Coordinates of N, CA and C in Angstrom, one line a residue:
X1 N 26.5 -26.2 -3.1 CA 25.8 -27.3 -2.6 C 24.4 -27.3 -3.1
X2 N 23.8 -28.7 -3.6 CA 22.4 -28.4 -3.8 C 21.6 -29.1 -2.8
X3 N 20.6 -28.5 -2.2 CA 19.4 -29.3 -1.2 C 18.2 -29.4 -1.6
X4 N 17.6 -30.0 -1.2 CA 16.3 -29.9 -0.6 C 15.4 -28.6 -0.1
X5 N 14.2 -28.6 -0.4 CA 14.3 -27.3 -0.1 C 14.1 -27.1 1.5
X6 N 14.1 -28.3 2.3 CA 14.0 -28.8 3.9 C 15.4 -28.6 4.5
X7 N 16.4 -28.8 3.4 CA 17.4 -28.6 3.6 C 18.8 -29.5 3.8
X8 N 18.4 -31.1 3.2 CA 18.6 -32.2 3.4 C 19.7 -32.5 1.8
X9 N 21.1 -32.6 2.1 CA 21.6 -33.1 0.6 C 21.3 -34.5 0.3
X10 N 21.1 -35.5 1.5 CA 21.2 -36.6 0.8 C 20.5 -37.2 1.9
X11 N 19.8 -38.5 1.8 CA 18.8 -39.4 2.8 C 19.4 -39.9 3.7
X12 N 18.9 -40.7 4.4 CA 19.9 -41.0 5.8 C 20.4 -42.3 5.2
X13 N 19.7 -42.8 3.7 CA 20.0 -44.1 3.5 C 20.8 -44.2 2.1
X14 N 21.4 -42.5 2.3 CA 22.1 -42.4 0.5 C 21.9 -42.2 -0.6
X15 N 20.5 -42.1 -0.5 CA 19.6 -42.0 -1.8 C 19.8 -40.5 -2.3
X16 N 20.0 -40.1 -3.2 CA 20.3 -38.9 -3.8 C 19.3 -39.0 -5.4
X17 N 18.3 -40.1 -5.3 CA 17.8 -39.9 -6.5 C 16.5 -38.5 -7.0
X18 N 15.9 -38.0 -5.7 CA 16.1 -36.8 -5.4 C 16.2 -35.3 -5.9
X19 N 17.6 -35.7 -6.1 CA 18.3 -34.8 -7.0 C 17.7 -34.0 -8.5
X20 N 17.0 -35.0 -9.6 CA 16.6 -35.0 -10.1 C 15.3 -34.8 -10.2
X21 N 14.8 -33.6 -10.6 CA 13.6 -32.3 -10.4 C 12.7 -32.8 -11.7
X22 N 11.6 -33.1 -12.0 CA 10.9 -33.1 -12.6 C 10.0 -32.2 -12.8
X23 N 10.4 -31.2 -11.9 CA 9.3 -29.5 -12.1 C 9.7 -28.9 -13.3
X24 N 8.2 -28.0 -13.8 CA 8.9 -27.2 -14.7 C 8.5 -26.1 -14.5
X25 N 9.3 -24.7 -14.6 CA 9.5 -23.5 -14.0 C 9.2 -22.7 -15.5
X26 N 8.2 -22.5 -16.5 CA 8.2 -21.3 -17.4 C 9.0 -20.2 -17.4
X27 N 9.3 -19.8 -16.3 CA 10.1 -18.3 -16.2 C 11.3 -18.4 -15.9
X28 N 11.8 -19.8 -15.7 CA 13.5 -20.0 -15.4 C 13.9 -19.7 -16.6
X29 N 15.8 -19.6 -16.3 CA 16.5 -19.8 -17.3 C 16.7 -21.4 -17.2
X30 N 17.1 -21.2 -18.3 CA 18.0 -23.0 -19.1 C 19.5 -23.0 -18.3
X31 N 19.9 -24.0 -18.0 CA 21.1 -24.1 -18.0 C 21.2 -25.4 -19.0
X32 N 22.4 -24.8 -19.6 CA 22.8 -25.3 -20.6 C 24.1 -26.1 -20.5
X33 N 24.8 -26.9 -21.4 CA 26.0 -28.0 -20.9 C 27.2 -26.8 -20.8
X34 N 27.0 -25.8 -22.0 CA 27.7 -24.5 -22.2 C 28.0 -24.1 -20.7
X35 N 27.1 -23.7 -20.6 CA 27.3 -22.9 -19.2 C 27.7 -23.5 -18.2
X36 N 27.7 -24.3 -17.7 CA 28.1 -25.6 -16.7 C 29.5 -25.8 -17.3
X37 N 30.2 -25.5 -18.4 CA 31.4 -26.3 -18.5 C 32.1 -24.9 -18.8
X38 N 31.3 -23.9 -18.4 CA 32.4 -22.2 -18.8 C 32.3 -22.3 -17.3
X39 N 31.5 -22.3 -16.6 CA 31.7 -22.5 -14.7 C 32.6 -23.2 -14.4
X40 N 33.1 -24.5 -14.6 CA 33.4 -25.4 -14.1 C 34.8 -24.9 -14.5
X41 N 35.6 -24.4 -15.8 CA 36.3 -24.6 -16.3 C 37.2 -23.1 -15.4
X42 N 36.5 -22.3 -14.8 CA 36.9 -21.4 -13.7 C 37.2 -21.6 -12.5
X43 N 37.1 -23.4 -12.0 CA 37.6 -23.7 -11.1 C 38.9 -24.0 -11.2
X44 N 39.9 -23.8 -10.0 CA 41.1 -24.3 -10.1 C 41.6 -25.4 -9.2
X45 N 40.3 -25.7 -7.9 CA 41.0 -27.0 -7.9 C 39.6 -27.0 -6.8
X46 N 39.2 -28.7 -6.2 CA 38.2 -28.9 -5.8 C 38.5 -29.3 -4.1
X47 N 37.5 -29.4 -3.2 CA 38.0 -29.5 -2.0 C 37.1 -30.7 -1.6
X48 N 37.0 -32.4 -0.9 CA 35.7 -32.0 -0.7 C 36.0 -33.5 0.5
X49 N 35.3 -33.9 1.1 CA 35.0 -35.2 2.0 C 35.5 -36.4 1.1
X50 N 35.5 -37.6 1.8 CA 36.1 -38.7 1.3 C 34.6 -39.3 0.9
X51 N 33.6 -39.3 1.2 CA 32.2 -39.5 1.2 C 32.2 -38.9 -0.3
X52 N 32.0 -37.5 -0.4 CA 31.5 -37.0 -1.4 C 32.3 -38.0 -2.5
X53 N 33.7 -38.0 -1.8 CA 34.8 -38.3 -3.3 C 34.1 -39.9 -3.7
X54 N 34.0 -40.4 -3.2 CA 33.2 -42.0 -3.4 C 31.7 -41.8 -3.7
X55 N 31.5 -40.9 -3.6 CA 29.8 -41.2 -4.5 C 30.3 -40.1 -5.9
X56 N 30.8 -39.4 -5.6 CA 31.1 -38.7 -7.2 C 32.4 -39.9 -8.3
X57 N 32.8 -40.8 -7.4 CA 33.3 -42.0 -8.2 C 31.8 -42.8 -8.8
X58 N 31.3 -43.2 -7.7 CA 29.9 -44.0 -8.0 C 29.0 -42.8 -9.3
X59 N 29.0 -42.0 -9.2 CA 28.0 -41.1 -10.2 C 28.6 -41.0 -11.6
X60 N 29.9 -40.9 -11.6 CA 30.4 -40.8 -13.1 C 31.9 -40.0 -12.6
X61 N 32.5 -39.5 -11.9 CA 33.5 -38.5 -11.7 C 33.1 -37.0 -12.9
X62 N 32.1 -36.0 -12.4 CA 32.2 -35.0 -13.0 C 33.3 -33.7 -12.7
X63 N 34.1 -34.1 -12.3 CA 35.5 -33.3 -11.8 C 36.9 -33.1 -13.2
X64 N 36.7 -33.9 -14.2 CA 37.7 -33.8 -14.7 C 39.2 -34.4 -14.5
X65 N 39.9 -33.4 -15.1 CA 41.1 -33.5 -14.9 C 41.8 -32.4 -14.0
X66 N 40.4 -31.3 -13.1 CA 41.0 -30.5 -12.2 C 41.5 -30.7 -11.0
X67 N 42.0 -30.4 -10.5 CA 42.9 -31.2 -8.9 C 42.2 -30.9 -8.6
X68 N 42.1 -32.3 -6.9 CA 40.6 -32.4 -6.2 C 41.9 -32.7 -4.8
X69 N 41.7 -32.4 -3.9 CA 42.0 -32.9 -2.8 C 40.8 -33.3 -2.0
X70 N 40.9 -34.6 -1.0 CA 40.3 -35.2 -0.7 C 40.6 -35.1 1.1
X71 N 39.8 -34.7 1.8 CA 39.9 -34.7 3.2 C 39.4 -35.9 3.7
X72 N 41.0 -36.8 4.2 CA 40.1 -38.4 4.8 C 41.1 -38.4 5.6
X73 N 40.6 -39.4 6.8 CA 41.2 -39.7 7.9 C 41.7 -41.3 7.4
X74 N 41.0 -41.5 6.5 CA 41.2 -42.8 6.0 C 42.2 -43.3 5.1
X75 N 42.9 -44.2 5.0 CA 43.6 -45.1 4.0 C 43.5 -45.2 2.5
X76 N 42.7 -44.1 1.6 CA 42.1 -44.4 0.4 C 43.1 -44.3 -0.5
X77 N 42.8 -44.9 -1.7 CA 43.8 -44.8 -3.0 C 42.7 -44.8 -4.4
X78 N 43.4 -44.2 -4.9 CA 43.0 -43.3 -6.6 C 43.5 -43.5 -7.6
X79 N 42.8 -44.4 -9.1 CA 43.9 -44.1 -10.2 C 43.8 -42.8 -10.6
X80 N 42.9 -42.0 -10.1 CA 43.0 -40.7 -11.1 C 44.2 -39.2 -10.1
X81 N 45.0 -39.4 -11.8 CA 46.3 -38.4 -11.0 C 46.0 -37.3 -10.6
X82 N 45.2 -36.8 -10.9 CA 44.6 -35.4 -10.4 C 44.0 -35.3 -8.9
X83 N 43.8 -36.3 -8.1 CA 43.3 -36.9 -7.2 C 44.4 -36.8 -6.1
X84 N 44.3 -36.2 -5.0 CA 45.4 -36.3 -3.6 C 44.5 -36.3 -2.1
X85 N 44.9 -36.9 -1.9 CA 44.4 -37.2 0.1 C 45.1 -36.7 0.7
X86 N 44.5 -35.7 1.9 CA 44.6 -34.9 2.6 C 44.5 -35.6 4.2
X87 N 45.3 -35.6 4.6 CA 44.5 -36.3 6.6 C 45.2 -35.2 7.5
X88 N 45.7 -34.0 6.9 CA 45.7 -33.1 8.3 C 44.3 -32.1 8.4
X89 N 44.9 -30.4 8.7 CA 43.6 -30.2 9.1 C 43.3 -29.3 7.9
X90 N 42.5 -28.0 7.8 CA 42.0 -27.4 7.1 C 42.8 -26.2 6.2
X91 N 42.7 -25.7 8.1 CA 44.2 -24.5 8.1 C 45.6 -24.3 7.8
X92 N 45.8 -25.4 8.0 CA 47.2 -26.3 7.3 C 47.2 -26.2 5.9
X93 N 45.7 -26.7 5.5 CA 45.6 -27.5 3.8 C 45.7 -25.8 3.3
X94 N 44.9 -25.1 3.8 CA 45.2 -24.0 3.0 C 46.2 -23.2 2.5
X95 N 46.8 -22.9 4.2 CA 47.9 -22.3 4.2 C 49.2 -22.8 3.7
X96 N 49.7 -23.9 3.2 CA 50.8 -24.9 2.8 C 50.6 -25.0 1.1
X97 N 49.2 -25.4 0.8 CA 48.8 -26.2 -0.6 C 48.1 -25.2 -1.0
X98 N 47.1 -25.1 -0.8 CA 45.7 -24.4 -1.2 C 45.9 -22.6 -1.8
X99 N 46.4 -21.8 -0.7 CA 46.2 -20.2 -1.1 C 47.1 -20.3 -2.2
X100 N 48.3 -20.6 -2.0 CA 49.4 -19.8 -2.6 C 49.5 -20.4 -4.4
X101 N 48.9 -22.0 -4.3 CA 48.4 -22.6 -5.7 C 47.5 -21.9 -6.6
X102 N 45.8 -22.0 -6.3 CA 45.1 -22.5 -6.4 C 43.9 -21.0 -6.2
X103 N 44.0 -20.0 -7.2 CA 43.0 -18.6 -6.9 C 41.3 -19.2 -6.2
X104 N 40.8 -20.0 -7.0 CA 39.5 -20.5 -7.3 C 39.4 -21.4 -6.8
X105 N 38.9 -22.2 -5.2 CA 38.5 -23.5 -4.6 C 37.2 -23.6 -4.7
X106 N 36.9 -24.7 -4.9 CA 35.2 -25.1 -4.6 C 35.8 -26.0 -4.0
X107 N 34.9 -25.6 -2.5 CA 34.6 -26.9 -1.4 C 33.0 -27.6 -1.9
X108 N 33.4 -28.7 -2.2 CA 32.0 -29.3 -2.9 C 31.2 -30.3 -1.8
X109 N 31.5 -30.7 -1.1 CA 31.2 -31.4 0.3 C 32.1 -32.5 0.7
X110 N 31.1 -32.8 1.9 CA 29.9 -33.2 2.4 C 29.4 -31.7 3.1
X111 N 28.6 -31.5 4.1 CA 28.6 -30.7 4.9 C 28.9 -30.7 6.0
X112 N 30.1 -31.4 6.8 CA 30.9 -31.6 7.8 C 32.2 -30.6 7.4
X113 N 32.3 -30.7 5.9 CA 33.5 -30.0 5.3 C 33.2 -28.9 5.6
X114 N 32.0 -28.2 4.7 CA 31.4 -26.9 4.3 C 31.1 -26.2 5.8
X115 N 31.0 -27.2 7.0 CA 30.7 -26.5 8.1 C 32.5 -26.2 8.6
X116 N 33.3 -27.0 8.6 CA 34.4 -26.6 8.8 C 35.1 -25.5 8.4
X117 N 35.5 -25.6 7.4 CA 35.7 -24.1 6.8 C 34.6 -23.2 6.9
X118 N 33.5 -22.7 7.2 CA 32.9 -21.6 7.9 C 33.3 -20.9 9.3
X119 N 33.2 -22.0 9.7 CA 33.6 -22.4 11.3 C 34.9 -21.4 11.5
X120 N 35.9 -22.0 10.5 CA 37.4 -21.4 10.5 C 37.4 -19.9 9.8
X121 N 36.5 -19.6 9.1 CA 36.0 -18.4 8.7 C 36.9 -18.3 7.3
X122 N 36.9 -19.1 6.4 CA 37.5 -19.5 5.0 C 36.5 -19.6 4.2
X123 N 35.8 -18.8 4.2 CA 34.7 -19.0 3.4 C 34.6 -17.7 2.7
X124 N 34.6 -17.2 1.5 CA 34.3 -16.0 0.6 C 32.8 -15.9 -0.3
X125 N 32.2 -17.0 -0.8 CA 31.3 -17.3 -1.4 C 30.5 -18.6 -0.8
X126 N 29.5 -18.6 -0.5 CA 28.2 -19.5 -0.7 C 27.4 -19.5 -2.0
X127 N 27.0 -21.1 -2.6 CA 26.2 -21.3 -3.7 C 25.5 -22.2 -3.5
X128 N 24.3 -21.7 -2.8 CA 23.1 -22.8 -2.4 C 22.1 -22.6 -3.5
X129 N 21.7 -24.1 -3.6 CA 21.3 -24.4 -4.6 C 19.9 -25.6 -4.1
X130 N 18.5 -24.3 -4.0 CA 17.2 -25.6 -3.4 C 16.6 -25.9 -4.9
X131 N 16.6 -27.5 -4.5 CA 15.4 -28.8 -5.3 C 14.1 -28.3 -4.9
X132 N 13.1 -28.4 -5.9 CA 12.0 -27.9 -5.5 C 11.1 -29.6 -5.0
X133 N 12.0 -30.2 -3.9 CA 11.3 -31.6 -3.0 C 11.7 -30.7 -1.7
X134 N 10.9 -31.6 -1.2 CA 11.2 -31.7 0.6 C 11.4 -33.2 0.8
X135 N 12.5 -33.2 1.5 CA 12.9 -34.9 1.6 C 12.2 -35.5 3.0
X136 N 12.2 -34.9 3.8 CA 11.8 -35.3 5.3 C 12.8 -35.4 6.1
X137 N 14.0 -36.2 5.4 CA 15.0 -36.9 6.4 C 16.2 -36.6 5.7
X138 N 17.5 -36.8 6.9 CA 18.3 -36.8 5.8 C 19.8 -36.3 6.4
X139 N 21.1 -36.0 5.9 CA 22.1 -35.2 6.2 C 21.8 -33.7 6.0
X140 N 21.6 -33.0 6.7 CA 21.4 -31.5 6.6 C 22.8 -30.7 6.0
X141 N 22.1 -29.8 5.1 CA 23.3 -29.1 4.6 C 24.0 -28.0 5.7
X142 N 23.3 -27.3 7.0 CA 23.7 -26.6 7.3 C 23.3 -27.2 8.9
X143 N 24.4 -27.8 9.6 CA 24.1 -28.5 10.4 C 24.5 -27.7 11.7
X144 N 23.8 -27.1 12.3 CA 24.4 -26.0 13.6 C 25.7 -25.6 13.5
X145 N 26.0 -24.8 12.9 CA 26.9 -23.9 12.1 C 28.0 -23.5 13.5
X146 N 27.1 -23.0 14.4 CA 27.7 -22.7 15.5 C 28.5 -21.0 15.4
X147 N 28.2 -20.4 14.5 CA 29.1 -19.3 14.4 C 27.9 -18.0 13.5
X148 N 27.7 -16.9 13.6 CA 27.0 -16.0 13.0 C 28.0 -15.5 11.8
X149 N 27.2 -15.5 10.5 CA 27.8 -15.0 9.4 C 26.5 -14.5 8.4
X150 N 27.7 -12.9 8.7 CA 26.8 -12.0 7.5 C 26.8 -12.3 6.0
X151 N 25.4 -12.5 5.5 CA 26.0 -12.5 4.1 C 25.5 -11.8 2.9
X152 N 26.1 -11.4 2.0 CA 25.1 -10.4 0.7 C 25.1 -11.1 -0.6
X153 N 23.3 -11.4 -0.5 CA 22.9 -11.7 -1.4 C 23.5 -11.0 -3.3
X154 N 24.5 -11.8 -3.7 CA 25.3 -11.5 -5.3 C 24.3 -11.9 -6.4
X155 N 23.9 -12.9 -6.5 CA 23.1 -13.0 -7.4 C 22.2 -13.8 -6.7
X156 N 20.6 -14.5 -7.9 CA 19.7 -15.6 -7.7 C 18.9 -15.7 -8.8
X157 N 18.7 -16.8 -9.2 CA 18.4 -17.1 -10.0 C 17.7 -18.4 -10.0
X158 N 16.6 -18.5 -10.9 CA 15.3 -19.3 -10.7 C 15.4 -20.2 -12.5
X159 N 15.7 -21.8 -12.4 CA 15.8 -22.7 -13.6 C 14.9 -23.0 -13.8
X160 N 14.3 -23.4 -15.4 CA 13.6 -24.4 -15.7 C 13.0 -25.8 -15.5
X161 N 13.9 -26.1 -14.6 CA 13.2 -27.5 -13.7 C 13.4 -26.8 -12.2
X162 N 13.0 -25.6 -12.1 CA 12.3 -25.5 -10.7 C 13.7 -25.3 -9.7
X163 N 14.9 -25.2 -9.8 CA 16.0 -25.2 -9.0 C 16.0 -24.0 -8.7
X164 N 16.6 -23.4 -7.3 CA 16.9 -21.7 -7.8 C 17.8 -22.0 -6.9
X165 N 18.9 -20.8 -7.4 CA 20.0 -20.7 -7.0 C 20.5 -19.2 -6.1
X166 N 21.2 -19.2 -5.1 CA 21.7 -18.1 -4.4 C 22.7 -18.1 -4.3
X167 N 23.7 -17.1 -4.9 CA 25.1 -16.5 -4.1 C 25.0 -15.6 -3.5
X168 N 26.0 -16.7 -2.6 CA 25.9 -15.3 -1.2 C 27.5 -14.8 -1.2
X169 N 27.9 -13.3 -1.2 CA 28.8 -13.5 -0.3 C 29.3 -12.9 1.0
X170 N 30.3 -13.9 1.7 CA 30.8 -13.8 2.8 C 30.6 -12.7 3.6
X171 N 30.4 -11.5 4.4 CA 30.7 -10.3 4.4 C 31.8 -10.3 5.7
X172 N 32.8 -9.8 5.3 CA 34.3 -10.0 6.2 C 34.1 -8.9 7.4
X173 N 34.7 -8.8 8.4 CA 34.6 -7.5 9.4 C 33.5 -7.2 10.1

């Protein structure tokens, strides 16, 4: 998930323009298209809100042709065949579809999702990712979690337009 560094993914009014950092960081690395598409290409399938799935239609669809299941309570339909709607619960999605498919999930959002699956304790990895803005307002990425979780700092790393990045992971027991 990328935020803010306040901690906001997106404005209260949807604006994500944001997103795009005009800092420059001398001592970051580059991320390169390379690298972003040897990442990507290690996912095995995406998880994410009906929200997220309708503004990543609106942005361009950077998902591919990797299976995306979509968590909605809603009525939606997709020409893209890689695309399936989900309206039961989490625990279900996993245990039925998800484990026994699919080694590699990215839950990509919203953060209603990302809080659910914590919550349910289905979480192995965190990849937070702060914008060097402070938005003021907004959907919070980590919205009263409600539950304590240990976690170990795996990598971090600091980009050329100012992003830095943290994996965390999970610590079980």
């Amino acid at each position: 998930m990328v935020c803010s560094l306040d901690g906001f993914v997106v404005k209260n009014d949807g604006d994500v323009s944001w997103l795009k950092s005009t800092d420059r960081y001398e001592e970051g690395v580059s991320l390169t298209q390379e690298d972003i598409d040897a990442y990507l290409s290690a996912i095995d399938c995406y998880v994410m809100g009906s929200k997220t799935y309708e503004h990543a239609l609106e942005l361009g669809w950077p998902y591919g042709e990797t299976p995306v299941i979509v968590m909605t309570k809603r009525n939606l339909k997709s020409e893209k065949k890689n695309v399936e709607f989900y309206t039961g619960g989490i625990k279900e999605l996993m245990d039925t579809v998800l484990k026994s498919t699919y080694p590699r999930i990215w839950v990509v959002g919203g953060p209603a999702l990302v809080k659910d699956f914590l919550q349910k304790r289905m979480v192995d990895e965190l990849i937070v990712s702060f914008l060097p803005v402070i938005v003021g307002e907004g959907k919070l990425f980590f919205d009263y979690v409600g539950i304590e979780e240990r976690l170990h700092l795996k990598d971090c790393k600091a980009y050329t337009d100012g992003m830095v990045e943290m994996v965390y992971e999970v610590m079980k027991g």
